[in-house]
PDB file of C-alpha atoms in Angstrom:
ATOM      1  CA  MET A 853     100.655  97.535  65.777  1.00 52.00           C
ATOM      2  CA  GLN A 854     101.911  96.855  61.898  1.00 51.00           C
ATOM      3  CA  ASN A 855      99.977  98.829  59.130  1.00 63.00           C
ATOM      4  CA  SER A 856      97.179  96.428  57.890  1.00 68.00           C
ATOM      5  CA  ALA A 857      96.307  96.882  54.588  1.00 66.00           C
ATOM      6  CA  ILE A 858      92.569  96.713  53.273  1.00 65.00           C
ATOM      7  CA  LYS A 859      91.850  95.807  49.666  1.00 53.00           C
ATOM      8  CA  ASP A 860      88.216  95.484  48.666  1.00 53.00           C
ATOM      9  CA  SER A 861      86.533  96.280  45.190  1.00 48.00           C
ATOM     10  CA  ARG A 862      85.115  99.849  46.586  1.00 71.00           C
ATOM     11  CA  LEU A 863      88.308 101.098  48.108  1.00 89.00           C
ATOM     12  CA  ASN A 864      92.011 100.033  48.967  1.00 95.00           C
ATOM     13  CA  TYR A 865      93.371 102.302  52.751  1.00 97.00           C
ATOM     14  CA  ALA A 866      95.894 101.121  55.675  1.00 97.00           C
ATOM     15  CA  VAL A 867      95.787 101.618  59.217  1.00 98.00           C
ATOM     16  CA  ARG A 868      98.753 101.948  61.459  1.00 98.00           C
ATOM     17  CA  GLU A 869      98.923 103.734  64.377  1.00 98.00           C
ATOM     18  CA  MET A 870      99.753 107.224  64.564  1.00 98.00           C
ATOM     19  CA  THR A 871     102.910 109.283  65.502  1.00 98.00           C
ATOM     20  CA  GLU A 872     104.156 112.710  66.397  1.00 97.00           C
ATOM     21  CA  ALA A 873     104.961 113.809  62.718  1.00 98.00           C
ATOM     22  CA  ASP A 874     100.451 112.479  62.015  1.00 98.00           C
ATOM     23  CA  ILE A 875      99.500 115.682  63.597  1.00 98.00           C
ATOM     24  CA  PRO A 876      99.136 118.111  61.470  1.00 98.00           C
ATOM     25  CA  VAL A 877      97.134 115.541  59.403  1.00 98.00           C
ATOM     26  CA  LEU A 878      95.016 114.491  61.747  1.00 98.00           C
ATOM     27  CA  VAL A 879      94.358 118.309  62.541  1.00 97.00           C
ATOM     28  CA  ASP A 880      93.935 118.998  58.894  1.00 97.00           C
ATOM     29  CA  PHE A 881      91.416 115.739  58.921  1.00 97.00           C
ATOM     30  CA  TYR A 882      89.310 117.209  62.429  1.00 96.00           C
ATOM     31  CA  ASN A 883      89.048 120.943  61.063  1.00 94.00           C
ATOM     32  CA  ALA A 884      87.422 119.407  57.890  1.00 96.00           C
ATOM     33  CA  LEU A 885      85.090 117.023  59.776  1.00 95.00           C
ATOM     34  CA  GLU A 886      84.237 120.472  61.949  1.00 94.00           C
ATOM     35  CA  ALA A 887      83.679 122.473  57.916  1.00 93.00           C
ATOM     36  CA  ALA A 888      81.247 119.278  57.195  1.00 94.00           C
ATOM     37  CA  GLU A 889      79.119 118.895  60.440  1.00 92.00           C
ATOM     38  CA  PRO A 890      79.856 121.366  62.695  1.00 91.00           C
ATOM     39  CA  THR A 891      80.984 120.197  66.427  1.00 89.00           C
ATOM     40  CA  GLU A 892      82.807 122.410  67.787  1.00 83.00           C
ATOM     41  CA  GLU A 893      85.849 119.816  67.760  1.00 84.00           C
ATOM     42  CA  SER A 894      88.960 121.224  65.830  1.00 87.00           C
ATOM     43  CA  TYR A 895      92.000 121.984  66.826  1.00 91.00           C
ATOM     44  CA  SER A 896      94.898 124.479  66.023  1.00 92.00           C
ATOM     45  CA  VAL A 897      98.774 122.451  65.808  1.00 95.00           C
ATOM     46  CA  ALA A 898      99.796 124.125  69.038  1.00 93.00           C
ATOM     47  CA  GLU A 899      96.506 122.772  71.319  1.00 93.00           C
ATOM     48  CA  TYR A 900      96.699 119.363  69.185  1.00 95.00           C
ATOM     49  CA  GLU A 901     100.246 118.718  70.118  1.00 96.00           C
ATOM     50  CA  ARG A 902     100.018 120.074  74.236  1.00 94.00           C
ATOM     51  CA  ARG A 903      96.595 117.396  73.921  1.00 94.00           C
ATOM     52  CA  TYR A 904      99.244 114.675  71.996  1.00 96.00           C
ATOM     53  CA  HIS A 905     102.144 115.245  74.668  1.00 96.00           C
ATOM     54  CA  GLU A 906      99.666 115.032  77.930  1.00 95.00           C
ATOM     55  CA  PRO A 907     101.665 112.690  80.478  1.00 94.00           C
ATOM     56  CA  ASP A 908      98.975 110.129  80.342  1.00 91.00           C
ATOM     57  CA  ARG A 909      99.857 109.804  77.044  1.00 92.00           C
ATOM     58  CA  GLN A 910     101.331 106.402  77.131  1.00 93.00           C
ATOM     59  CA  HIS A 911      97.718 105.139  77.831  1.00 95.00           C
ATOM     60  CA  CYS A 912      96.381 106.257  74.542  1.00 97.00           C
ATOM     61  CA  THR A 913      96.223 104.453  71.655  1.00 98.00           C
ATOM     62  CA  ARG A 914      95.287 106.492  68.269  1.00 98.00           C
ATOM     63  CA  LEU A 915      95.042 105.140  64.872  1.00 98.00           C
ATOM     64  CA  MET A 916      94.642 106.240  61.449  1.00 98.00           C
ATOM     65  CA  ALA A 917      92.868 104.462  57.908  1.00 98.00           C
ATOM     66  CA  HIS A 918      94.734 106.733  54.895  1.00 98.00           C
ATOM     67  CA  LEU A 919      93.957 105.732  51.236  1.00 97.00           C
ATOM     68  CA  THR A 920      97.023 103.928  49.828  1.00 97.00           C
ATOM     69  CA  ASN A 921      97.465 105.612  46.279  1.00 96.00           C
ATOM     70  CA  ASP A 922      98.101 103.466  42.831  1.00 94.00           C
ATOM     71  CA  ASP A 923     102.224 103.459  43.499  1.00 95.00           C
ATOM     72  CA  GLY A 924     101.637 102.174  46.905  1.00 94.00           C
ATOM     73  CA  SER A 925     102.316 105.612  48.902  1.00 96.00           C
ATOM     74  CA  GLU A 926     100.526 106.745  51.473  1.00 97.00           C
ATOM     75  CA  GLY A 927      97.545 108.778  50.333  1.00 97.00           C
ATOM     76  CA  ARG A 928      94.559 111.229  52.382  1.00 97.00           C
ATOM     77  CA  LEU A 929      93.725 110.425  55.874  1.00 98.00           C
ATOM     78  CA  ILE A 930      90.174 109.526  55.648  1.00 98.00           C
ATOM     79  CA  GLY A 931      89.312 107.748  59.343  1.00 98.00           C
ATOM     80  CA  TYR A 932      90.585 108.391  62.668  1.00 98.00           C
ATOM     81  CA  GLY A 933      89.697 106.554  66.194  1.00 98.00           C
ATOM     82  CA  GLU A 934      91.694 106.171  69.910  1.00 98.00           C
ATOM     83  CA  VAL A 935      91.237 103.991  72.763  1.00 98.00           C
ATOM     84  CA  TYR A 936      92.400 105.829  76.300  1.00 97.00           C
ATOM     85  CA  LYS A 937      92.865 103.335  78.942  1.00 96.00           C
ATOM     86  CA  PRO A 938      94.284 104.065  82.094  1.00 92.00           C
ATOM     87  CA  ASP A 939      96.006 101.402  84.262  1.00 88.00           C
ATOM     88  CA  ASN A 940      94.181 102.164  87.653  1.00 83.00           C
ATOM     89  CA  VAL A 941      90.232 102.118  85.639  1.00 89.00           C
ATOM     90  CA  ASP A 942      88.102  99.064  84.487  1.00 92.00           C
ATOM     91  CA  ALA A 943      87.249 101.502  81.520  1.00 94.00           C
ATOM     92  CA  ALA A 944      88.023 101.881  78.395  1.00 96.00           C
ATOM     93  CA  TRP A 945      87.026 105.367  76.306  1.00 97.00           C
ATOM     94  CA  SER A 946      87.435 105.322  72.161  1.00 98.00           C
ATOM     95  CA  ARG A 947      86.576 108.275  69.482  1.00 97.00           C
ATOM     96  CA  LEU A 948      85.928 107.154  66.267  1.00 98.00           C
ATOM     97  CA  HIS A 949      85.285 109.303  63.209  1.00 97.00           C
ATOM     98  CA  VAL A 950      85.013 108.794  59.528  1.00 97.00           C
ATOM     99  CA  LEU A 951      85.421 111.692  56.816  1.00 97.00           C
ATOM    100  CA  PRO A 952      81.180 111.953  55.160  1.00 96.00           C
ATOM    101  CA  GLU A 953      82.353 111.076  51.752  1.00 96.00           C
ATOM    102  CA  TYR A 954      83.947 107.459  52.725  1.00 97.00           C
ATOM    103  CA  ARG A 955      81.247 106.330  54.684  1.00 95.00           C
ATOM    104  CA  GLY A 956      79.507 103.178  54.560  1.00 93.00           C
ATOM    105  CA  ARG A 957      82.783 101.753  52.497  1.00 94.00           C
ATOM    106  CA  GLY A 958      83.843  99.723  55.847  1.00 95.00           C
ATOM    107  CA  ILE A 959      86.649 102.198  57.058  1.00 97.00           C
ATOM    108  CA  GLY A 960      84.413 102.315  60.564  1.00 97.00           C
ATOM    109  CA  ASN A 961      83.773  98.244  61.104  1.00 97.00           C
ATOM    110  CA  THR A 962      88.228  98.128  60.508  1.00 97.00           C
ATOM    111  CA  LEU A 963      88.877 100.983  62.671  1.00 98.00           C
ATOM    112  CA  TYR A 964      85.977  99.327  65.018  1.00 98.00           C
ATOM    113  CA  ARG A 965      87.591  95.634  65.063  1.00 97.00           C
ATOM    114  CA  GLN A 966      90.429  96.941  65.788  1.00 98.00           C
ATOM    115  CA  LEU A 967      89.992  99.366  68.855  1.00 98.00           C
ATOM    116  CA  GLY A 968      88.144  96.670  70.087  1.00 97.00           C
ATOM    117  CA  GLN A 969      91.033  94.383  70.107  1.00 96.00           C
ATOM    118  CA  ILE A 970      93.170  96.921  71.927  1.00 97.00           C
ATOM    119  CA  VAL A 971      90.357  97.647  74.611  1.00 97.00           C
ATOM    120  CA  LEU A 972      90.258  93.634  74.505  1.00 95.00           C
ATOM    121  CA  VAL A 973      94.085  93.257  75.782  1.00 95.00           C
ATOM    122  CA  ARG A 974      93.720  96.266  78.067  1.00 95.00           C
ATOM    123  CA  LYS A 975      91.512  94.107  79.969  1.00 94.00           C
ATOM    124  CA  ALA A 976      88.709  96.639  80.266  1.00 96.00           C
ATOM    125  CA  THR A 977      85.466  95.891  81.465  1.00 95.00           C
ATOM    126  CA  GLU A 978      83.649  98.669  79.794  1.00 96.00           C
ATOM    127  CA  TRP A 979      83.659 100.322  76.960  1.00 97.00           C
ATOM    128  CA  ARG A 980      82.465 104.101  76.429  1.00 97.00           C
ATOM    129  CA  VAL A 981      81.617 106.876  73.444  1.00 97.00           C
ATOM    130  CA  SER A 982      80.782 109.978  73.672  1.00 96.00           C
ATOM    131  CA  PRO A 983      79.707 110.932  70.010  1.00 96.00           C
ATOM    132  CA  HIS A 984      78.066 114.811  69.935  1.00 96.00           C
ATOM    133  CA  GLN A 985      74.260 115.023  70.334  1.00 95.00           C
ATOM    134  CA  SER A 986      73.622 116.491  66.637  1.00 93.00           C
ATOM    135  CA  TYR A 987      75.895 113.267  65.039  1.00 93.00           C
ATOM    136  CA  LYS A 988      73.200 111.055  64.363  1.00 94.00           C
ATOM    137  CA  LEU A 989      74.451 108.313  62.383  1.00 93.00           C
ATOM    138  CA  GLY A 990      77.394 108.299  64.958  1.00 94.00           C
ATOM    139  CA  ILE A 991      75.185 107.410  67.499  1.00 96.00           C
ATOM    140  CA  ALA A 992      73.583 104.674  65.492  1.00 97.00           C
ATOM    141  CA  PHE A 993      76.924 103.211  65.116  1.00 97.00           C
ATOM    142  CA  TRP A 994      77.232 102.508  67.848  1.00 98.00           C
ATOM    143  CA  GLN A 995      73.653 101.518  68.687  1.00 98.00           C
ATOM    144  CA  ARG A 996      74.294  98.719  66.086  1.00 97.00           C
ATOM    145  CA  ARG A 997      77.170  97.566  68.191  1.00 97.00           C
ATOM    146  CA  GLY A 998      75.567  97.226  71.961  1.00 97.00           C
ATOM    147  CA  PHE A 999      76.861 100.475  73.135  1.00 98.00           C
ATOM    148  CA  VAL A1000      73.927 101.945  75.136  1.00 97.00           C
ATOM    149  CA  THR A1001      73.006 105.592  76.033  1.00 96.00           C
ATOM    150  CA  ASN A1002      74.227 106.497  79.698  1.00 92.00           C
ATOM    151  CA  ARG A1003      73.486 110.300  80.137  1.00 93.00           C
ATOM    152  CA  TYR A1004      74.449 113.495  78.524  1.00 94.00           C
ATOM    153  CA  ASP A1005      77.452 115.842  78.670  1.00 94.00           C
ATOM    154  CA  LEU A1006      76.121 118.990  78.215  1.00 96.00           C
ATOM    155  CA  LEU A1007      77.971 122.621  77.221  1.00 96.00           C
ATOM    156  CA  LEU A1008      76.598 125.468  79.030  1.00 97.00           C
ATOM    157  CA  ARG A1009      76.588 129.224  78.259  1.00 98.00           C
ATOM    158  CA  LEU A1010      76.358 132.284  80.086  1.00 98.00           C
ATOM    159  CA  GLN A1011      76.007 135.787  77.829  1.00 97.00           C
ATOM    160  CA  ALA A1012      77.625 138.373  77.772  1.00 97.00           C
ATOM    161  CA  ALA A1013      73.903 139.841  78.660  1.00 97.00           C
ATOM    162  CA  THR A1014      73.814 138.091  81.594  1.00 97.00           C
ATOM    163  CA  SER A1015      74.546 140.137  84.810  1.00 97.00           C
ATOM    164  CA  VAL A1016      75.980 138.030  87.731  1.00 97.00           C
ATOM    165  CA  PRO A1017      76.017 139.196  91.285  1.00 96.00           C
ATOM    166  CA  GLN A1018      78.623 140.058  93.384  1.00 96.00           C
ATOM    167  CA  PRO A1019      80.944 136.339  95.316  1.00 96.00           C
ATOM    168  CA  GLN A1020      79.605 136.917  99.008  1.00 96.00           C
ATOM    169  CA  ILE A1021      82.804 134.768 100.501  1.00 97.00           C
ATOM    170  CA  PRO A1022      81.189 132.790 103.416  1.00 96.00           C
ATOM    171  CA  THR A1023      82.260 133.773 106.935  1.00 96.00           C
ATOM    172  CA  GLY A1024      85.640 131.361 107.974  1.00 96.00           C
ATOM    173  CA  PHE A1025      86.277 131.131 104.685  1.00 97.00           C
ATOM    174  CA  ALA A1026      89.710 132.925 102.331  1.00 98.00           C
ATOM    175  CA  ILE A1027      89.886 133.137  98.629  1.00 98.00           C
ATOM    176  CA  ARG A1028      93.628 133.572  96.963  1.00 98.00           C
ATOM    177  CA  ASN A1029      95.138 132.062  93.546  1.00 98.00           C
ATOM    178  CA  PHE A1030      97.331 129.226  93.243  1.00 98.00           C
ATOM    179  CA  VAL A1031     100.886 129.693  93.410  1.00 98.00           C
ATOM    180  CA  PRO A1032     103.362 128.026  90.457  1.00 97.00           C
ATOM    181  CA  GLY A1033     106.071 126.124  92.723  1.00 97.00           C
ATOM    182  CA  GLN A1034     103.804 126.051  96.662  1.00 97.00           C
ATOM    183  CA  ASP A1035     100.839 124.953  95.514  1.00 98.00           C
ATOM    184  CA  GLU A1036     101.085 121.756  93.366  1.00 98.00           C
ATOM    185  CA  ALA A1037     100.505 119.716  95.763  1.00 97.00           C
ATOM    186  CA  ALA A1038      97.249 121.663  97.187  1.00 98.00           C
ATOM    187  CA  LEU A1039      95.080 121.609  93.710  1.00 98.00           C
ATOM    188  CA  TRP A1040      96.137 117.753  93.429  1.00 97.00           C
ATOM    189  CA  ARG A1041      94.629 116.896  96.489  1.00 97.00           C
ATOM    190  CA  VAL A1042      91.709 118.914  95.978  1.00 97.00           C
ATOM    191  CA  SER A1043      90.671 118.207  92.406  1.00 97.00           C
ATOM    192  CA  ASN A1044      91.262 114.622  93.376  1.00 96.00           C
ATOM    193  CA  GLU A1045      88.706 114.610  96.350  1.00 96.00           C
ATOM    194  CA  SER A1046      86.201 117.025  95.174  1.00 95.00           C
ATOM    195  CA  PHE A1047      85.627 114.832  92.147  1.00 92.00           C
ATOM    196  CA  ALA A1048      85.940 110.975  93.159  1.00 88.00           C
ATOM    197  CA  GLU A1049      82.259 110.358  93.745  1.00 82.00           C
ATOM    198  CA  HIS A1050      81.511 111.975  89.994  1.00 78.00           C
ATOM    199  CA  TYR A1051      80.648 109.297  87.056  1.00 69.00           C
ATOM    200  CA  TRP A1052      83.303 108.486  84.993  1.00 69.00           C
ATOM    201  CA  ALA A1053      85.597 109.491  87.461  1.00 71.00           C
ATOM    202  CA  GLU A1054      89.874 109.112  86.971  1.00 78.00           C
ATOM    203  CA  GLU A1055      92.321 109.757  89.420  1.00 85.00           C
ATOM    204  CA  GLN A1056      95.030 112.141  88.168  1.00 88.00           C
ATOM    205  CA  THR A1057      98.170 112.143  88.620  1.00 92.00           C
ATOM    206  CA  LEU A1058     100.380 115.668  90.347  1.00 96.00           C
ATOM    207  CA  GLU A1059     102.361 114.756  87.020  1.00 96.00           C
ATOM    208  CA  GLU A1060      99.300 115.447  84.913  1.00 94.00           C
ATOM    209  CA  LEU A1061      98.108 118.258  86.633  1.00 94.00           C
ATOM    210  CA  VAL A1062     101.285 119.822  87.113  1.00 96.00           C
ATOM    211  CA  TYR A1063     101.618 120.046  83.335  1.00 96.00           C
ATOM    212  CA  TRP A1064      98.850 122.092  82.525  1.00 96.00           C
ATOM    213  CA  THR A1065      99.918 124.411  84.589  1.00 97.00           C
ATOM    214  CA  ARG A1066     103.508 124.500  82.778  1.00 96.00           C
ATOM    215  CA  GLN A1067     101.528 125.371  79.373  1.00 94.00           C
ATOM    216  CA  PRO A1068     101.968 128.674  77.214  1.00 91.00           C
ATOM    217  CA  GLY A1069      98.867 131.298  78.080  1.00 92.00           C
ATOM    218  CA  PHE A1070      98.530 129.499  81.678  1.00 96.00           C
ATOM    219  CA  HIS A1071      98.399 132.101  84.466  1.00 97.00           C
ATOM    220  CA  PRO A1072      98.278 131.231  88.192  1.00 98.00           C
ATOM    221  CA  SER A1073      95.181 133.666  88.620  1.00 98.00           C
ATOM    222  CA  ASP A1074      93.467 131.070  86.350  1.00 98.00           C
ATOM    223  CA  ILE A1075      92.950 129.245  89.541  1.00 98.00           C
ATOM    224  CA  ILE A1076      90.793 130.323  92.398  1.00 98.00           C
ATOM    225  CA  PHE A1077      91.248 128.714  95.545  1.00 98.00           C
ATOM    226  CA  ALA A1078      88.973 128.397  98.835  1.00 98.00           C
ATOM    227  CA  CYS A1079      91.157 128.158 102.038  1.00 98.00           C
ATOM    228  CA  ALA A1080      90.069 127.288 105.799  1.00 97.00           C
ATOM    229  CA  ASP A1081      92.515 127.412 107.515  1.00 94.00           C
ATOM    230  CA  GLU A1082      95.230 127.742 105.070  1.00 93.00           C
ATOM    231  CA  GLN A1083      94.258 124.722 104.047  1.00 97.00           C
ATOM    232  CA  VAL A1084      92.627 124.603 100.080  1.00 98.00           C
ATOM    233  CA  VAL A1085      89.486 122.858 100.287  1.00 98.00           C
ATOM    234  CA  GLY A1086      87.879 124.488  97.035  1.00 98.00           C
ATOM    235  CA  PHE A1087      88.732 125.508  93.851  1.00 98.00           C
ATOM    236  CA  CYS A1088      87.573 126.904  90.143  1.00 98.00           C
ATOM    237  CA  TRP A1089      90.042 126.988  87.109  1.00 98.00           C
ATOM    238  CA  THR A1090      89.134 128.818  84.542  1.00 98.00           C
ATOM    239  CA  GLU A1091      91.167 129.578  81.107  1.00 97.00           C
ATOM    240  CA  VAL A1092      90.746 131.578  77.572  1.00 96.00           C
ATOM    241  CA  ILE A1093      91.995 129.794  74.687  1.00 93.00           C
ATOM    242  CA  GLU A1094      93.427 132.167  71.894  1.00 93.00           C
ATOM    243  CA  GLU A1095      93.146 129.482  69.090  1.00 91.00           C
ATOM    244  CA  ASP A1096      89.616 128.811  70.352  1.00 91.00           C
ATOM    245  CA  ILE A1097      88.803 132.509  70.328  1.00 93.00           C
ATOM    246  CA  ALA A1098      90.107 132.906  66.490  1.00 91.00           C
ATOM    247  CA  ARG A1099      88.466 129.642  65.441  1.00 89.00           C
ATOM    248  CA  ARG A1100      84.859 130.083  66.442  1.00 89.00           C
ATOM    249  CA  GLY A1101      84.893 134.238  66.017  1.00 91.00           C
ATOM    250  CA  ILE A1102      83.767 134.666  69.451  1.00 93.00           C
ATOM    251  CA  ALA A1103      85.412 136.278  72.995  1.00 96.00           C
ATOM    252  CA  VAL A1104      84.739 133.078  75.052  1.00 97.00           C
ATOM    253  CA  GLY A1105      86.513 131.612  78.201  1.00 97.00           C
ATOM    254  CA  TRP A1106      85.835 128.463  79.937  1.00 97.00           C
ATOM    255  CA  VAL A1107      85.438 127.639  83.549  1.00 98.00           C
ATOM    256  CA  ASN A1108      87.307 124.560  83.166  1.00 96.00           C
ATOM    257  CA  ASP A1109      87.111 122.386  86.652  1.00 96.00           C
ATOM    258  CA  LEU A1110      84.832 123.326  90.128  1.00 97.00           C
ATOM    259  CA  GLY A1111      85.391 121.826  93.075  1.00 96.00           C
ATOM    260  CA  VAL A1112      84.649 121.607  96.575  1.00 97.00           C
ATOM    261  CA  ILE A1113      85.560 118.528  99.215  1.00 97.00           C
ATOM    262  CA  PRO A1114      82.626 117.032 100.581  1.00 96.00           C
ATOM    263  CA  ALA A1115      83.121 118.316 104.333  1.00 96.00           C
ATOM    264  CA  TYR A1116      83.240 121.781 102.994  1.00 96.00           C
ATOM    265  CA  ARG A1117      79.641 121.296 100.665  1.00 94.00           C
ATOM    266  CA  ARG A1118      76.680 123.075 101.290  1.00 93.00           C
ATOM    267  CA  ARG A1119      78.839 126.369 102.285  1.00 94.00           C
ATOM    268  CA  ARG A1120      78.237 128.098  99.155  1.00 95.00           C
ATOM    269  CA  LEU A1121      81.854 127.766  98.782  1.00 97.00           C
ATOM    270  CA  GLY A1122      80.882 125.912  94.796  1.00 97.00           C
ATOM    271  CA  ARG A1123      79.008 129.352  94.038  1.00 97.00           C
ATOM    272  CA  THR A1124      81.561 131.923  95.045  1.00 98.00           C
ATOM    273  CA  LEU A1125      84.170 130.410  93.702  1.00 98.00           C
ATOM    274  CA  LEU A1126      81.594 130.624  90.459  1.00 98.00           C
ATOM    275  CA  ILE A1127      81.029 133.728  90.097  1.00 98.00           C
ATOM    276  CA  MET A1128      84.595 134.916  90.967  1.00 98.00           C
ATOM    277  CA  GLY A1129      85.867 132.747  88.510  1.00 98.00           C
ATOM    278  CA  ILE A1130      83.017 134.522  86.304  1.00 98.00           C
ATOM    279  CA  HIS A1131      84.096 137.727  86.891  1.00 98.00           C
ATOM    280  CA  TYR A1132      87.966 136.886  86.230  1.00 98.00           C
ATOM    281  CA  LEU A1133      86.492 135.998  83.202  1.00 98.00           C
ATOM    282  CA  ARG A1134      84.794 138.548  82.219  1.00 98.00           C
ATOM    283  CA  GLN A1135      87.848 140.819  81.955  1.00 97.00           C
ATOM    284  CA  ARG A1136      88.993 139.177  79.369  1.00 96.00           C
ATOM    285  CA  VAL A1137      86.334 137.809  76.666  1.00 97.00           C
ATOM    286  CA  ALA A1138      82.188 138.590  76.732  1.00 97.00           C
ATOM    287  CA  ILE A1139      81.058 134.492  76.822  1.00 98.00           C
ATOM    288  CA  VAL A1140      81.872 132.061  79.137  1.00 98.00           C
ATOM    289  CA  GLU A1141      80.881 128.192  78.924  1.00 98.00           C
ATOM    290  CA  LEU A1142      81.454 125.081  80.899  1.00 97.00           C
ATOM    291  CA  GLY A1143      80.442 121.209  80.804  1.00 95.00           C
ATOM    292  CA  VAL A1144      77.950 119.467  82.883  1.00 94.00           C
ATOM    293  CA  GLU A1145      76.374 116.235  83.037  1.00 92.00           C
ATOM    294  CA  ASP A1146      72.765 116.254  82.721  1.00 90.00           C
ATOM    295  CA  GLN A1147      72.399 114.340  85.965  1.00 87.00           C
ATOM    296  CA  ASN A1148      74.332 115.911  88.349  1.00 87.00           C
ATOM    297  CA  GLN A1149      71.964 117.061  90.634  1.00 82.00           C
ATOM    298  CA  LYS A1150      74.211 119.273  92.794  1.00 85.00           C
ATOM    299  CA  ALA A1151      76.104 121.629  90.086  1.00 92.00           C
ATOM    300  CA  MET A1152      72.836 121.880  86.980  1.00 93.00           C
ATOM    301  CA  PRO A1153      70.770 123.789  89.644  1.00 94.00           C
ATOM    302  CA  LEU A1154      73.761 126.396  90.693  1.00 96.00           C
ATOM    303  CA  TYR A1155      74.350 126.446  87.087  1.00 97.00           C
ATOM    304  CA  GLU A1156      71.110 127.621  86.336  1.00 96.00           C
ATOM    305  CA  SER A1157      70.611 130.324  89.081  1.00 96.00           C
ATOM    306  CA  ILE A1158      73.663 131.943  87.661  1.00 97.00           C
ATOM    307  CA  GLY A1159      72.483 132.051  84.238  1.00 97.00           C
ATOM    308  CA  PHE A1160      74.050 129.363  82.235  1.00 98.00           C
ATOM    309  CA  ALA A1161      71.389 127.398  79.402  1.00 97.00           C
ATOM    310  CA  PRO A1162      72.105 124.378  77.349  1.00 95.00           C
ATOM    311  CA  TYR A1163      74.011 125.370  73.931  1.00 94.00           C
ATOM    312  CA  SER A1164      75.058 122.134  72.832  1.00 94.00           C
ATOM    313  CA  GLY A1165      76.704 118.444  74.522  1.00 95.00           C
ATOM    314  CA  GLN A1166      77.729 115.030  74.310  1.00 96.00           C
ATOM    315  CA  VAL A1167      75.736 111.843  74.481  1.00 97.00           C
ATOM    316  CA  ASP A1168      77.594 109.459  76.561  1.00 96.00           C
ATOM    317  CA  MET A1169      77.098 105.211  75.806  1.00 97.00           C
ATOM    318  CA  GLU A1170      79.045 102.651  77.295  1.00 96.00           C
ATOM    319  CA  LYS A1171      79.152  98.712  76.779  1.00 97.00           C
ATOM    320  CA  LYS A1172      79.576  96.135  79.083  1.00 95.00           C
ATOM    321  CA  LEU A1173      82.311  93.485  77.633  1.00 93.00           C
ATOM    322  CA  THR A1174      80.716  90.394  78.218  1.00 73.00           C
ATOM    323  CA  VAL A1175      79.620  90.276  74.533  1.00 49.00           C
ATOM    324  CA  ASP A1176      81.592  89.662  71.028  1.00 53.00           C
ATOM    325  CA  LEU A1177      83.083  92.810  69.883  1.00 52.00           C
ATOM    326  CA  GLU A1178      82.555  91.936  66.039  1.00 51.00           C
ATOM    327  CA  ALA A1179      80.547  94.277  64.378  1.00 47.00           C
TER     328      ALA A1179
END
């Protein structure tokens, strides 16, 4: 995509695709947004570099809106948008942000139109976004363009003072940790089988999953497997991100994924794996967090029974692409 220069009586800026060299600038942009409107979406350079280099990065197009200085050079980053559209799914996902002091000047409209053209070129039939629940202006922005609320992604927190029982492993099952060089294919299979029926599910490739097991800070004990007859049938993947702890000022760890393949559900395996993951995380941190869809009637009662409670979330919105994308 060529640079797209926009000039009007209010602002002079240009939109172009992001490159790897722009990562520090984008991180500063996100951190400025977080300082103005806290949503816990900020990054260190190392964190964003890991995200930028994910194996499926070819499916993501990132656009940056920079001010244009009087001498024609590129100035401050004031807006950012992205489209993620894998080839094997019908939906495209986007995010769009403009610094508060530059809103109302057409930057969001410009990014929206350019993102929309990318979505159409990639032949998506649905366009999805997930603004933070507190981002009222952002929610209204998407609503004016035909996006409707579908559901909510809740962030749940288990406080340090909440007592958690010891795990009770169901009869006939064995528990063990992930073994690098041996279990990558098993992790790929159990992950995709566990989440195949979930809303907005996207089948991950083996390469994508392996990528995250090769990152600094990953420990094989972060992944707990439940096995039946030596076959992996469920898993809990936990994570502690030191940059996240330093940024937020709280000792927090994550349950990233918790899944059991359909044939082995309703045997308390999910509860066992979750409790084991919590006890494992509490060896390093005080607070445990996880994400869940508000309409997930299987997971929500489990999390609530352990003591998790909502503390934040995002609004899932979508638009069927049968209408004009113009703002």
